[in-house]
PDB file of C-alpha atoms in Angstrom:
ATOM      1  CA  MET V  21       5.109  -5.951  64.308  1.00 52.00           C
ATOM      2  CA  HIS V  22       5.603  -4.919  68.081  1.00 52.00           C
ATOM      3  CA  THR V  23       8.398  -7.260  68.638  1.00 54.00           C
ATOM      4  CA  HIS V  24      10.368  -5.753  65.265  1.00 55.00           C
ATOM      5  CA  THR V  25       9.509  -2.108  66.347  1.00 52.00           C
ATOM      6  CA  HIS V  26      10.935  -2.883  69.708  1.00 51.00           C
ATOM      7  CA  THR V  27      14.038  -4.639  68.729  1.00 53.00           C
ATOM      8  CA  GLN V  28      14.672  -1.728  66.364  1.00 55.00           C
ATOM      9  CA  SER V  29      14.648   1.096  68.992  1.00 59.00           C
ATOM     10  CA  GLN V  30      17.489  -0.451  71.006  1.00 71.00           C
ATOM     11  CA  PRO V  31      17.120   0.943  74.506  1.00 70.00           C
ATOM     12  CA  ARG V  32      19.948   1.306  76.677  1.00 77.00           C
ATOM     13  CA  THR V  33      18.793   0.075  80.031  1.00 79.00           C
ATOM     14  CA  GLU V  34      16.400  -2.592  81.011  1.00 75.00           C
ATOM     15  CA  LEU V  35      14.169  -0.030  82.642  1.00 76.00           C
ATOM     16  CA  ALA V  36      14.099   1.868  79.509  1.00 83.00           C
ATOM     17  CA  ARG V  37      13.342  -1.310  77.515  1.00 83.00           C
ATOM     18  CA  GLU V  38      10.329  -2.119  79.635  1.00 82.00           C
ATOM     19  CA  ASN V  39       9.030   1.657  79.375  1.00 84.00           C
ATOM     20  CA  ASN V  40       9.504   1.348  75.717  1.00 88.00           C
ATOM     21  CA  PHE V  41       7.609  -1.938  75.394  1.00 87.00           C
ATOM     22  CA  THR V  42       4.812  -0.625  77.776  1.00 87.00           C
ATOM     23  CA  VAL V  43       4.052   2.515  75.890  1.00 89.00           C
ATOM     24  CA  LYS V  44       3.999   0.868  72.508  1.00 90.00           C
ATOM     25  CA  MET V  45       1.899  -2.024  73.567  1.00 90.00           C
ATOM     26  CA  PHE V  46      -0.386   0.071  75.611  1.00 91.00           C
ATOM     27  CA  THR V  47      -0.800   2.578  72.517  1.00 91.00           C
ATOM     28  CA  PHE V  48      -1.613  -0.485  70.366  1.00 92.00           C
ATOM     29  CA  GLN V  49      -4.256  -2.070  72.733  1.00 90.00           C
ATOM     30  CA  PHE V  50      -5.783   1.515  73.406  1.00 91.00           C
ATOM     31  CA  PHE V  51      -6.416   2.246  69.817  1.00 92.00           C
ATOM     32  CA  THR V  52      -7.623  -1.474  69.166  1.00 90.00           C
ATOM     33  CA  MET V  53     -10.054  -1.452  72.054  1.00 89.00           C
ATOM     34  CA  PHE V  54     -11.404   2.204  71.865  1.00 91.00           C
ATOM     35  CA  SER V  55     -11.605   2.697  68.130  1.00 91.00           C
ATOM     36  CA  SER V  56     -15.146   1.204  67.953  1.00 90.00           C
ATOM     37  CA  ILE V  57     -16.526   3.285  70.832  1.00 90.00           C
ATOM     38  CA  VAL V  58     -15.076   6.547  69.311  1.00 91.00           C
ATOM     39  CA  TYR V  59     -16.849   5.870  66.115  1.00 91.00           C
ATOM     40  CA  VAL V  60     -20.025   5.176  67.751  1.00 91.00           C
ATOM     41  CA  ALA V  61     -19.766   8.176  69.982  1.00 90.00           C
ATOM     42  CA  PHE V  62     -18.544  10.801  67.755  1.00 90.00           C
ATOM     43  CA  PHE V  63     -19.072   9.559  63.957  1.00 89.00           C
ATOM     44  CA  LEU V  64     -21.891   7.406  63.904  1.00 88.00           C
ATOM     45  CA  GLY V  65     -24.798   8.986  62.097  1.00 83.00           C
ATOM     46  CA  ARG V  66     -22.723  12.108  61.380  1.00 85.00           C
ATOM     47  CA  ILE V  67     -20.774  11.384  58.118  1.00 84.00           C
ATOM     48  CA  ASN V  68     -23.491   9.723  56.369  1.00 83.00           C
ATOM     49  CA  GLY V  69     -24.956  12.686  54.395  1.00 81.00           C
ATOM     50  CA  HIS V  70     -28.578  13.673  54.062  1.00 79.00           C
ATOM     51  CA  PRO V  71     -31.686  12.536  52.061  1.00 79.00           C
ATOM     52  CA  ASN V  72     -30.861  12.746  48.098  1.00 75.00           C
ATOM     53  CA  ASN V  73     -27.164  12.992  48.888  1.00 79.00           C
ATOM     54  CA  TYR V  74     -26.220   9.928  51.159  1.00 81.00           C
ATOM     55  CA  VAL V  75     -22.667   8.848  51.772  1.00 82.00           C
ATOM     56  CA  ARG V  76     -22.389   5.294  50.013  1.00 83.00           C
ATOM     57  CA  ILE V  77     -19.842   2.645  49.944  1.00 84.00           C
ATOM     58  CA  ALA V  78     -19.101   1.692  46.227  1.00 82.00           C
ATOM     59  CA  SER V  79     -21.966   3.819  45.348  1.00 77.00           C
ATOM     60  CA  LYS V  80     -24.198   1.111  46.736  1.00 80.00           C
ATOM     61  CA  TRP V  81     -24.429   0.569  50.539  1.00 82.00           C
ATOM     62  CA  ARG V  82     -25.407   3.509  52.876  1.00 80.00           C
ATOM     63  CA  LEU V  83     -23.531   3.989  56.127  1.00 83.00           C
ATOM     64  CA  GLU V  84     -25.075   2.919  59.312  1.00 83.00           C
ATOM     65  CA  GLU V  85     -27.585   5.324  61.040  1.00 83.00           C
ATOM     66  CA  CYS V  86     -27.987   5.936  64.808  1.00 84.00           C
ATOM     67  CA  HIS V  87     -30.616   4.436  66.874  1.00 82.00           C
ATOM     68  CA  PRO V  88     -33.994   6.523  66.214  1.00 81.00           C
ATOM     69  CA  SER V  89     -33.776   7.772  69.842  1.00 82.00           C
ATOM     70  CA  GLY V  90     -30.187   9.131  69.379  1.00 82.00           C
ATOM     71  CA  CYS V  91     -26.622   8.046  69.245  1.00 86.00           C
ATOM     72  CA  MET V  92     -26.557   7.652  73.117  1.00 89.00           C
ATOM     73  CA  THR V  93     -28.352   4.757  73.079  1.00 89.00           C
ATOM     74  CA  ASP V  94     -25.926   2.994  70.671  1.00 89.00           C
ATOM     75  CA  LEU V  95     -23.096   4.158  72.937  1.00 90.00           C
ATOM     76  CA  PHE V  96     -24.839   2.857  76.140  1.00 91.00           C
ATOM     77  CA  ILE V  97     -25.326  -0.628  74.709  1.00 90.00           C
ATOM     78  CA  GLN V  98     -21.783  -0.758  73.621  1.00 89.00           C
ATOM     79  CA  MET V  99     -20.515   0.130  76.889  1.00 90.00           C
ATOM     80  CA  ALA V 100     -22.866  -2.155  78.515  1.00 89.00           C
ATOM     81  CA  MET V 101     -21.408  -5.181  76.333  1.00 88.00           C
ATOM     82  CA  ILE V 102     -17.911  -4.168  77.229  1.00 87.00           C
ATOM     83  CA  MET V 103     -18.141  -3.641  80.678  1.00 85.00           C
ATOM     84  CA  PHE V 104     -20.540  -6.347  81.569  1.00 84.00           C
ATOM     85  CA  LEU V 105     -20.127  -9.393  78.870  1.00 82.00           C
ATOM     86  CA  LYS V 106     -16.665  -8.748  77.905  1.00 81.00           C
ATOM     87  CA  GLN V 107     -15.432  -8.458  81.631  1.00 81.00           C
ATOM     88  CA  ILE V 108     -17.358 -11.885  82.625  1.00 83.00           C
ATOM     89  CA  LEU V 109     -15.985 -13.690  79.753  1.00 82.00           C
ATOM     90  CA  SER V 110     -12.604 -12.697  80.522  1.00 79.00           C
ATOM     91  CA  SER V 111     -12.688 -13.701  84.093  1.00 77.00           C
ATOM     92  CA  THR V 112     -14.296 -17.086  83.116  1.00 79.00           C
ATOM     93  CA  LEU V 113     -11.875 -17.725  80.601  1.00 77.00           C
ATOM     94  CA  GLU V 114      -8.790 -16.845  82.922  1.00 72.00           C
ATOM     95  CA  TYR V 115     -10.269 -19.195  85.659  1.00 72.00           C
ATOM     96  CA  LEU V 116     -10.867 -22.254  83.052  1.00 74.00           C
ATOM     97  CA  THR V 117      -7.307 -21.959  81.561  1.00 69.00           C
ATOM     98  CA  SER V 118      -5.689 -21.781  84.886  1.00 63.00           C
ATOM     99  CA  ASP V 119      -5.909 -25.541  85.243  1.00 59.00           C
ATOM    100  CA  GLU V 120      -3.939 -27.011  88.379  1.00 57.00           C
ATOM    101  CA  SER V 121      -5.122 -30.579  87.732  1.00 53.00           C
ATOM    102  CA  ASN V 122      -1.604 -31.807  86.748  1.00 54.00           C
ATOM    103  CA  THR V 123      -0.045 -31.231  89.933  1.00 55.00           C
ATOM    104  CA  ASP V 124       0.987 -34.670  91.522  1.00 58.00           C
ATOM    105  CA  PRO V 125       0.400 -34.678  95.337  1.00 59.00           C
ATOM    106  CA  THR V 126       3.078 -37.464  95.706  1.00 58.00           C
ATOM    107  CA  MET V 127       5.703 -35.135  94.157  1.00 60.00           C
ATOM    108  CA  ALA V 128       8.146 -33.445  96.262  1.00 62.00           C
ATOM    109  CA  HIS V 129       7.171 -29.804  97.018  1.00 64.00           C
ATOM    110  CA  TRP V 130      10.309 -28.267  95.505  1.00 63.00           C
ATOM    111  CA  LEU V 131       9.498 -30.492  92.241  1.00 68.00           C
ATOM    112  CA  GLN V 132       5.874 -29.147  92.245  1.00 67.00           C
ATOM    113  CA  ASN V 133       7.438 -25.472  92.492  1.00 70.00           C
ATOM    114  CA  TYR V 134       9.790 -26.297  89.485  1.00 69.00           C
ATOM    115  CA  SER V 135       7.070 -27.213  87.332  1.00 70.00           C
ATOM    116  CA  LEU V 136       5.051 -23.905  87.805  1.00 73.00           C
ATOM    117  CA  ASN V 137       5.003 -21.343  85.376  1.00 71.00           C
ATOM    118  CA  THR V 138       7.888 -19.003  85.304  1.00 74.00           C
ATOM    119  CA  VAL V 139       7.702 -15.425  86.495  1.00 74.00           C
ATOM    120  CA  GLY V 140       9.427 -12.868  84.076  1.00 68.00           C
ATOM    121  CA  SER V 141      10.120  -9.428  84.247  1.00 66.00           C
ATOM    122  CA  PHE V 142       6.921  -8.778  82.200  1.00 70.00           C
ATOM    123  CA  SER V 143       4.833 -10.942  83.911  1.00 73.00           C
ATOM    124  CA  LEU V 144       2.812  -8.114  85.764  1.00 80.00           C
ATOM    125  CA  PHE V 145       2.641  -6.328  82.484  1.00 84.00           C
ATOM    126  CA  LYS V 146      -0.694  -8.183  81.374  1.00 84.00           C
ATOM    127  CA  GLU V 147      -2.112  -7.215  84.640  1.00 84.00           C
ATOM    128  CA  PHE V 148      -1.350  -3.773  84.603  1.00 88.00           C
ATOM    129  CA  LEU V 149      -2.415  -3.425  81.046  1.00 89.00           C
ATOM    130  CA  GLU V 150      -5.963  -4.876  82.014  1.00 88.00           C
ATOM    131  CA  MET V 151      -6.489  -2.587  84.829  1.00 90.00           C
ATOM    132  CA  VAL V 152      -5.498   0.603  82.902  1.00 92.00           C
ATOM    133  CA  ILE V 153      -7.651  -0.253  80.066  1.00 92.00           C
ATOM    134  CA  GLN V 154     -10.442  -1.027  82.436  1.00 91.00           C
ATOM    135  CA  TYR V 155      -9.777   2.241  83.993  1.00 93.00           C
ATOM    136  CA  GLY V 156      -9.919   4.035  80.749  1.00 92.00           C
ATOM    137  CA  PHE V 157     -13.436   2.435  79.803  1.00 91.00           C
ATOM    138  CA  THR V 158     -14.503   3.509  83.297  1.00 91.00           C
ATOM    139  CA  THR V 159     -13.607   7.026  83.040  1.00 93.00           C
ATOM    140  CA  ILE V 160     -13.537   8.229  79.593  1.00 92.00           C
ATOM    141  CA  PHE V 161     -16.976   7.196  78.472  1.00 91.00           C
ATOM    142  CA  VAL V 162     -18.731   7.192  82.172  1.00 92.00           C
ATOM    143  CA  ALA V 163     -21.067   9.944  81.137  1.00 91.00           C
ATOM    144  CA  ALA V 164     -22.681   7.488  78.557  1.00 91.00           C
ATOM    145  CA  PHE V 165     -22.679   4.619  81.070  1.00 91.00           C
ATOM    146  CA  PRO V 166     -22.603   5.444  84.613  1.00 91.00           C
ATOM    147  CA  LEU V 167     -22.696   1.850  85.974  1.00 91.00           C
ATOM    148  CA  ALA V 168     -19.288   1.439  84.646  1.00 90.00           C
ATOM    149  CA  PRO V 169     -17.377   2.161  87.898  1.00 91.00           C
ATOM    150  CA  LEU V 170     -19.872  -0.174  89.580  1.00 92.00           C
ATOM    151  CA  LEU V 171     -19.242  -3.093  87.436  1.00 90.00           C
ATOM    152  CA  ALA V 172     -15.654  -2.441  87.373  1.00 90.00           C
ATOM    153  CA  LEU V 173     -15.533  -2.683  91.056  1.00 92.00           C
ATOM    154  CA  ILE V 174     -17.285  -5.981  90.976  1.00 90.00           C
ATOM    155  CA  ASN V 175     -14.911  -7.318  88.549  1.00 89.00           C
ATOM    156  CA  ASN V 176     -11.983  -6.225  90.398  1.00 89.00           C
ATOM    157  CA  LEU V 177     -13.170  -7.970  93.444  1.00 90.00           C
ATOM    158  CA  LEU V 178     -13.285 -11.029  91.765  1.00 88.00           C
ATOM    159  CA  GLU V 179     -10.227 -10.353  89.748  1.00 86.00           C
ATOM    160  CA  ILE V 180      -8.256 -10.222  93.116  1.00 87.00           C
ATOM    161  CA  ARG V 181      -9.024 -13.829  93.883  1.00 86.00           C
ATOM    162  CA  LEU V 182      -8.282 -14.931  90.621  1.00 84.00           C
ATOM    163  CA  ASP V 183      -4.771 -13.149  90.688  1.00 82.00           C
ATOM    164  CA  ALA V 184      -3.864 -14.407  94.173  1.00 82.00           C
ATOM    165  CA  ARG V 185      -4.831 -17.719  93.175  1.00 81.00           C
ATOM    166  CA  LYS V 186      -2.631 -17.524  89.940  1.00 79.00           C
ATOM    167  CA  MET V 187       0.430 -15.909  91.929  1.00 77.00           C
ATOM    168  CA  LEU V 188       0.128 -18.236  95.041  1.00 77.00           C
ATOM    169  CA  VAL V 189      -0.669 -21.716  93.324  1.00 77.00           C
ATOM    170  CA  LEU V 190       0.081 -21.533  89.611  1.00 75.00           C
ATOM    171  CA  GLN V 191       3.108 -19.560  89.224  1.00 74.00           C
ATOM    172  CA  LYS V 192       6.794 -19.798  90.829  1.00 76.00           C
ATOM    173  CA  ARG V 193       7.520 -17.268  93.435  1.00 77.00           C
ATOM    174  CA  ALA V 194       8.220 -13.768  92.234  1.00 75.00           C
ATOM    175  CA  VAL V 195      11.732 -12.389  92.923  1.00 76.00           C
ATOM    176  CA  PRO V 196      11.101  -8.839  94.783  1.00 77.00           C
ATOM    177  CA  ARG V 197      12.449  -5.636  93.268  1.00 76.00           C
ATOM    178  CA  LYS V 198      12.811  -2.176  94.470  1.00 79.00           C
ATOM    179  CA  ALA V 199      10.487   0.336  93.059  1.00 77.00           C
ATOM    180  CA  ASN V 200       9.354   3.633  94.096  1.00 81.00           C
ATOM    181  CA  ASP V 201       6.209   3.414  92.254  1.00 81.00           C
ATOM    182  CA  ILE V 202       4.287   1.979  89.301  1.00 84.00           C
ATOM    183  CA  GLY V 203       6.742   3.367  87.024  1.00 83.00           C
ATOM    184  CA  ILE V 204       5.747   4.234  83.350  1.00 88.00           C
ATOM    185  CA  TRP V 205       1.978   3.414  84.248  1.00 90.00           C
ATOM    186  CA  LEU V 206       1.424   6.629  86.507  1.00 91.00           C
ATOM    187  CA  PRO V 207       1.961   8.796  83.492  1.00 91.00           C
ATOM    188  CA  VAL V 208      -0.251   6.726  81.515  1.00 92.00           C
ATOM    189  CA  LEU V 209      -3.023   6.860  84.068  1.00 92.00           C
ATOM    190  CA  GLU V 210      -2.377  10.666  84.044  1.00 91.00           C
ATOM    191  CA  ALA V 211      -2.832  10.755  80.141  1.00 92.00           C
ATOM    192  CA  ILE V 212      -6.194   8.629  80.776  1.00 93.00           C
ATOM    193  CA  GLY V 213      -7.335  11.336  83.235  1.00 91.00           C
ATOM    194  CA  VAL V 214      -6.724  14.069  80.728  1.00 90.00           C
ATOM    195  CA  LEU V 215      -8.607  11.975  78.062  1.00 92.00           C
ATOM    196  CA  ALA V 216     -11.420  11.379  80.510  1.00 92.00           C
ATOM    197  CA  VAL V 217     -12.190  15.046  80.811  1.00 91.00           C
ATOM    198  CA  ILE V 218     -11.911  15.749  77.273  1.00 92.00           C
ATOM    199  CA  GLY V 219     -13.991  12.480  76.230  1.00 92.00           C
ATOM    200  CA  ASN V 220     -16.800  13.158  78.715  1.00 93.00           C
ATOM    201  CA  GLY V 221     -17.110  16.688  77.634  1.00 92.00           C
ATOM    202  CA  LEU V 222     -17.464  15.612  74.048  1.00 93.00           C
ATOM    203  CA  VAL V 223     -20.203  13.075  74.988  1.00 93.00           C
ATOM    204  CA  ILE V 224     -22.101  15.246  76.813  1.00 93.00           C
ATOM    205  CA  SER V 225     -22.031  18.256  74.538  1.00 92.00           C
ATOM    206  CA  ILE V 226     -21.954  16.460  71.203  1.00 91.00           C
ATOM    207  CA  THR V 227     -23.231  12.916  71.581  1.00 91.00           C
ATOM    208  CA  SER V 228     -26.075  13.602  73.819  1.00 91.00           C
ATOM    209  CA  ASP V 229     -29.112  15.570  73.627  1.00 91.00           C
ATOM    210  CA  PHE V 230     -28.420  17.671  76.663  1.00 92.00           C
ATOM    211  CA  ILE V 231     -27.488  20.758  74.652  1.00 93.00           C
ATOM    212  CA  PRO V 232     -30.195  20.558  71.903  1.00 93.00           C
ATOM    213  CA  ARG V 233     -32.970  20.365  74.992  1.00 93.00           C
ATOM    214  CA  LEU V 234     -31.378  23.308  76.676  1.00 92.00           C
ATOM    215  CA  VAL V 235     -31.376  25.378  73.346  1.00 93.00           C
ATOM    216  CA  TYR V 236     -34.897  24.380  72.598  1.00 92.00           C
ATOM    217  CA  LYS V 237     -36.127  24.920  76.062  1.00 90.00           C
ATOM    218  CA  TYR V 238     -34.886  28.498  76.398  1.00 89.00           C
ATOM    219  CA  GLN V 239     -34.904  29.682  72.778  1.00 89.00           C
ATOM    220  CA  TYR V 240     -37.714  27.817  70.757  1.00 88.00           C
ATOM    221  CA  GLY V 241     -39.875  25.771  73.471  1.00 84.00           C
ATOM    222  CA  PRO V 242     -43.078  26.999  74.834  1.00 86.00           C
ATOM    223  CA  CYS V 243     -41.341  28.823  77.828  1.00 84.00           C
ATOM    224  CA  ALA V 244     -39.540  30.900  75.567  1.00 80.00           C
ATOM    225  CA  ARG V 245     -42.655  31.987  73.965  1.00 75.00           C
ATOM    226  CA  GLY V 246     -44.121  32.663  77.450  1.00 74.00           C
ATOM    227  CA  HIS V 247     -46.518  29.702  77.741  1.00 68.00           C
ATOM    228  CA  SER V 248     -45.202  29.143  81.434  1.00 71.00           C
ATOM    229  CA  THR V 249     -48.349  26.632  81.886  1.00 75.00           C
ATOM    230  CA  GLU V 250     -46.860  24.091  79.158  1.00 76.00           C
ATOM    231  CA  ASP V 251     -43.984  21.772  79.794  1.00 84.00           C
ATOM    232  CA  CYS V 252     -40.974  23.470  78.443  1.00 85.00           C
ATOM    233  CA  LEU V 253     -39.873  20.583  76.276  1.00 87.00           C
ATOM    234  CA  THR V 254     -43.427  19.973  74.923  1.00 87.00           C
ATOM    235  CA  GLY V 255     -42.842  19.577  70.918  1.00 88.00           C
ATOM    236  CA  TYR V 256     -39.025  18.972  71.272  1.00 90.00           C
ATOM    237  CA  ILE V 257     -39.048  15.675  69.272  1.00 90.00           C
ATOM    238  CA  ASN V 258     -41.128  17.144  66.496  1.00 90.00           C
ATOM    239  CA  ASN V 259     -38.792  20.160  66.485  1.00 89.00           C
ATOM    240  CA  SER V 260     -35.665  17.928  66.386  1.00 90.00           C
ATOM    241  CA  LEU V 261     -37.070  16.321  62.992  1.00 90.00           C
ATOM    242  CA  SER V 262     -36.590  17.551  59.510  1.00 89.00           C
ATOM    243  CA  VAL V 263     -38.699  17.049  56.558  1.00 88.00           C
ATOM    244  CA  PHE V 264     -37.682  15.466  53.091  1.00 86.00           C
ATOM    245  CA  TYR V 265     -40.296  15.028  50.487  1.00 83.00           C
ATOM    246  CA  LEU V 266     -40.316  11.513  48.459  1.00 77.00           C
ATOM    247  CA  ASN V 267     -40.627  13.091  45.150  1.00 74.00           C
ATOM    248  CA  LYS V 268     -37.078  14.434  45.716  1.00 72.00           C
ATOM    249  CA  MET V 269     -35.292  11.457  46.572  1.00 70.00           C
ATOM    250  CA  ASP V 270     -33.398   8.887  44.004  1.00 66.00           C
ATOM    251  CA  ASN V 271     -34.670   5.507  43.418  1.00 64.00           C
ATOM    252  CA  LYS V 272     -32.082   3.954  45.793  1.00 63.00           C
ATOM    253  CA  THR V 273     -33.642   5.592  48.895  1.00 64.00           C
ATOM    254  CA  GLN V 274     -37.272   5.507  48.028  1.00 63.00           C
ATOM    255  CA  PRO V 275     -39.298   3.851  50.827  1.00 63.00           C
ATOM    256  CA  ARG V 276     -41.431   0.601  50.210  1.00 66.00           C
ATOM    257  CA  ILE V 277     -45.052   1.475  50.994  1.00 64.00           C
ATOM    258  CA  THR V 278     -47.003  -1.709  51.040  1.00 64.00           C
ATOM    259  CA  ASN V 279     -50.547  -0.053  51.463  1.00 62.00           C
ATOM    260  CA  SER V 280     -51.305   1.565  48.159  1.00 61.00           C
ATOM    261  CA  GLU V 281     -54.204   3.402  49.827  1.00 60.00           C
ATOM    262  CA  LEU V 282     -51.862   5.749  51.876  1.00 65.00           C
ATOM    263  CA  GLU V 283     -50.899   9.018  50.100  1.00 74.00           C
ATOM    264  CA  ILE V 284     -47.250   9.553  51.848  1.00 76.00           C
ATOM    265  CA  THR V 285     -45.523  12.811  50.404  1.00 79.00           C
ATOM    266  CA  TYR V 286     -42.937  13.412  53.031  1.00 82.00           C
ATOM    267  CA  CYS V 287     -41.125  11.705  55.925  1.00 84.00           C
ATOM    268  CA  ARG V 288     -38.959  12.948  58.777  1.00 86.00           C
ATOM    269  CA  TYR V 289     -35.566  12.274  60.027  1.00 86.00           C
ATOM    270  CA  ARG V 290     -33.368  13.571  62.980  1.00 88.00           C
ATOM    271  CA  ASP V 291     -31.441  16.703  61.839  1.00 88.00           C
ATOM    272  CA  TYR V 292     -31.843  20.605  61.773  1.00 91.00           C
ATOM    273  CA  ARG V 293     -32.123  21.133  57.639  1.00 90.00           C
ATOM    274  CA  ASN V 294     -34.617  22.907  55.695  1.00 89.00           C
ATOM    275  CA  SER V 295     -36.740  20.885  53.062  1.00 84.00           C
ATOM    276  CA  GLN V 296     -35.531  22.995  50.086  1.00 84.00           C
ATOM    277  CA  ASP V 297     -31.968  22.539  49.556  1.00 83.00           C
ATOM    278  CA  TYR V 298     -31.318  20.483  52.918  1.00 84.00           C
ATOM    279  CA  GLY V 299     -29.050  23.357  54.159  1.00 88.00           C
ATOM    280  CA  TYR V 300     -28.647  23.671  57.973  1.00 90.00           C
ATOM    281  CA  THR V 301     -31.192  25.767  59.697  1.00 91.00           C
ATOM    282  CA  VAL V 302     -30.501  28.746  62.206  1.00 93.00           C
ATOM    283  CA  GLN V 303     -31.261  26.222  64.953  1.00 93.00           C
ATOM    284  CA  PHE V 304     -28.515  24.290  63.985  1.00 93.00           C
ATOM    285  CA  TRP V 305     -25.968  26.965  64.430  1.00 94.00           C
ATOM    286  CA  HIS V 306     -27.411  28.212  67.716  1.00 94.00           C
ATOM    287  CA  ILE V 307     -26.912  24.441  68.933  1.00 94.00           C
ATOM    288  CA  LEU V 308     -23.548  24.143  67.534  1.00 93.00           C
ATOM    289  CA  ALA V 309     -22.418  27.574  69.313  1.00 95.00           C
ATOM    290  CA  ALA V 310     -24.164  26.349  72.610  1.00 94.00           C
ATOM    291  CA  ARG V 311     -22.102  22.997  71.995  1.00 94.00           C
ATOM    292  CA  LEU V 312     -18.745  24.415  71.683  1.00 94.00           C
ATOM    293  CA  ALA V 313     -19.470  26.927  74.660  1.00 94.00           C
ATOM    294  CA  PHE V 314     -20.279  24.184  76.870  1.00 93.00           C
ATOM    295  CA  LEU V 315     -17.162  22.026  75.698  1.00 92.00           C
ATOM    296  CA  VAL V 316     -14.784  24.949  76.388  1.00 92.00           C
ATOM    297  CA  LEU V 317     -16.381  25.815  79.904  1.00 91.00           C
ATOM    298  CA  PHE V 318     -16.313  21.827  80.886  1.00 90.00           C
ATOM    299  CA  GLU V 319     -12.528  21.350  79.788  1.00 85.00           C
ATOM    300  CA  VAL V 320     -11.413  24.583  81.400  1.00 84.00           C
ATOM    301  CA  GLY V 321     -13.517  23.813  84.787  1.00 77.00           C
ATOM    302  CA  TYR V 322     -12.602  20.271  84.939  1.00 68.00           C
ATOM    303  CA  ALA V 323      -9.182  20.208  83.430  1.00 61.00           C
ATOM    304  CA  PRO V 324      -7.015  17.571  85.916  1.00 57.00           C
ATOM    305  CA  SER V 325      -3.840  19.152  87.325  1.00 58.00           C
ATOM    306  CA  SER V 326      -0.602  16.973  87.802  1.00 55.00           C
ATOM    307  CA  PRO V 327       0.158  15.294  91.072  1.00 53.00           C
ATOM    308  CA  HIS V 328       3.323  17.249  91.219  1.00 52.00           C
ATOM    309  CA  ARG V 329       1.395  20.791  91.191  1.00 56.00           C
ATOM    310  CA  GLU V 330      -0.832  19.314  93.954  1.00 53.00           C
ATOM    311  CA  CYS V 331       1.944  18.197  95.967  1.00 52.00           C
ATOM    312  CA  VAL V 332       3.361  22.002  95.642  1.00 52.00           C
ATOM    313  CA  ARG V 333       0.019  23.521  96.511  1.00 56.00           C
ATOM    314  CA  LEU V 334      -0.203  21.284  99.657  1.00 52.00           C
ATOM    315  CA  GLU V 335       3.293  22.055 100.770  1.00 57.00           C
ATOM    316  CA  GLU V 336       2.695  26.017 100.048  1.00 58.00           C
ATOM    317  CA  ARG V 337      -0.547  25.612 102.128  1.00 59.00           C
ATOM    318  CA  HIS V 338       1.027  24.135 105.270  1.00 56.00           C
ATOM    319  CA  LYS V 339       4.064  26.390 105.320  1.00 55.00           C
TER     320      LYS V 339
END
């Protein structure tokens, strides 16, 4: 699909062809790699409805819920799997596939070089793409997994040795090319920087419990009622759970009660809804307003400026 689309565009120069190919491949890889994380961070547990009105697939299967402790736990586990296991498996596979056992020590040196892998114009593309995707994982969702930069650093220390071995032992000598910078990858990194600010703001304001805790602490908790001797978050868990009565539920969602002696009339779930018509409570709208306000302030305060503007500022400062 990418090859067909790439050939249809017909760029006029070699540089334009490389840039065109880079943008298309990065866009495809970005959506492929980040789609599951975006779903876990911003959609999981938010589009599945509520008791007695759950969203179902083929009117049978309910959508997946978040972890009982919150969606940040699911996002943390997802990021840990990507930054830890995926990088270990990728590095191990790269080391095992770079086999140099076929080299004949009795063969002339120039014949050995002739049999090495060819270095083409897109040989470094895979290396750049791998690092840029890793940079995206490290920055866009770092609020959910603060260990991501450390794991990326450890992986890159190992990756340097693997790439050096590949370039010096397993590939032919590359032909030097003049370049002022890293080319199209620089705007790609700038775009990821902008997405990082947006993504972390959304994670903190929407996915995490940071805003609901603040609203409860200063509006609904013991400290808001003047009970300064108690912890300000006392009762937060109970306050964040809504009530639904079992007699109002359909047969598909009725819980299985194994102990017949227990008389259970209602259950709790994470949301801010009333128990009559399952409409949103006033506290939900307070939290939503606080989330939007925090998101706007976060994006305005941490919006990255372009390197060109920074250079202009430095030049004006030194004049």
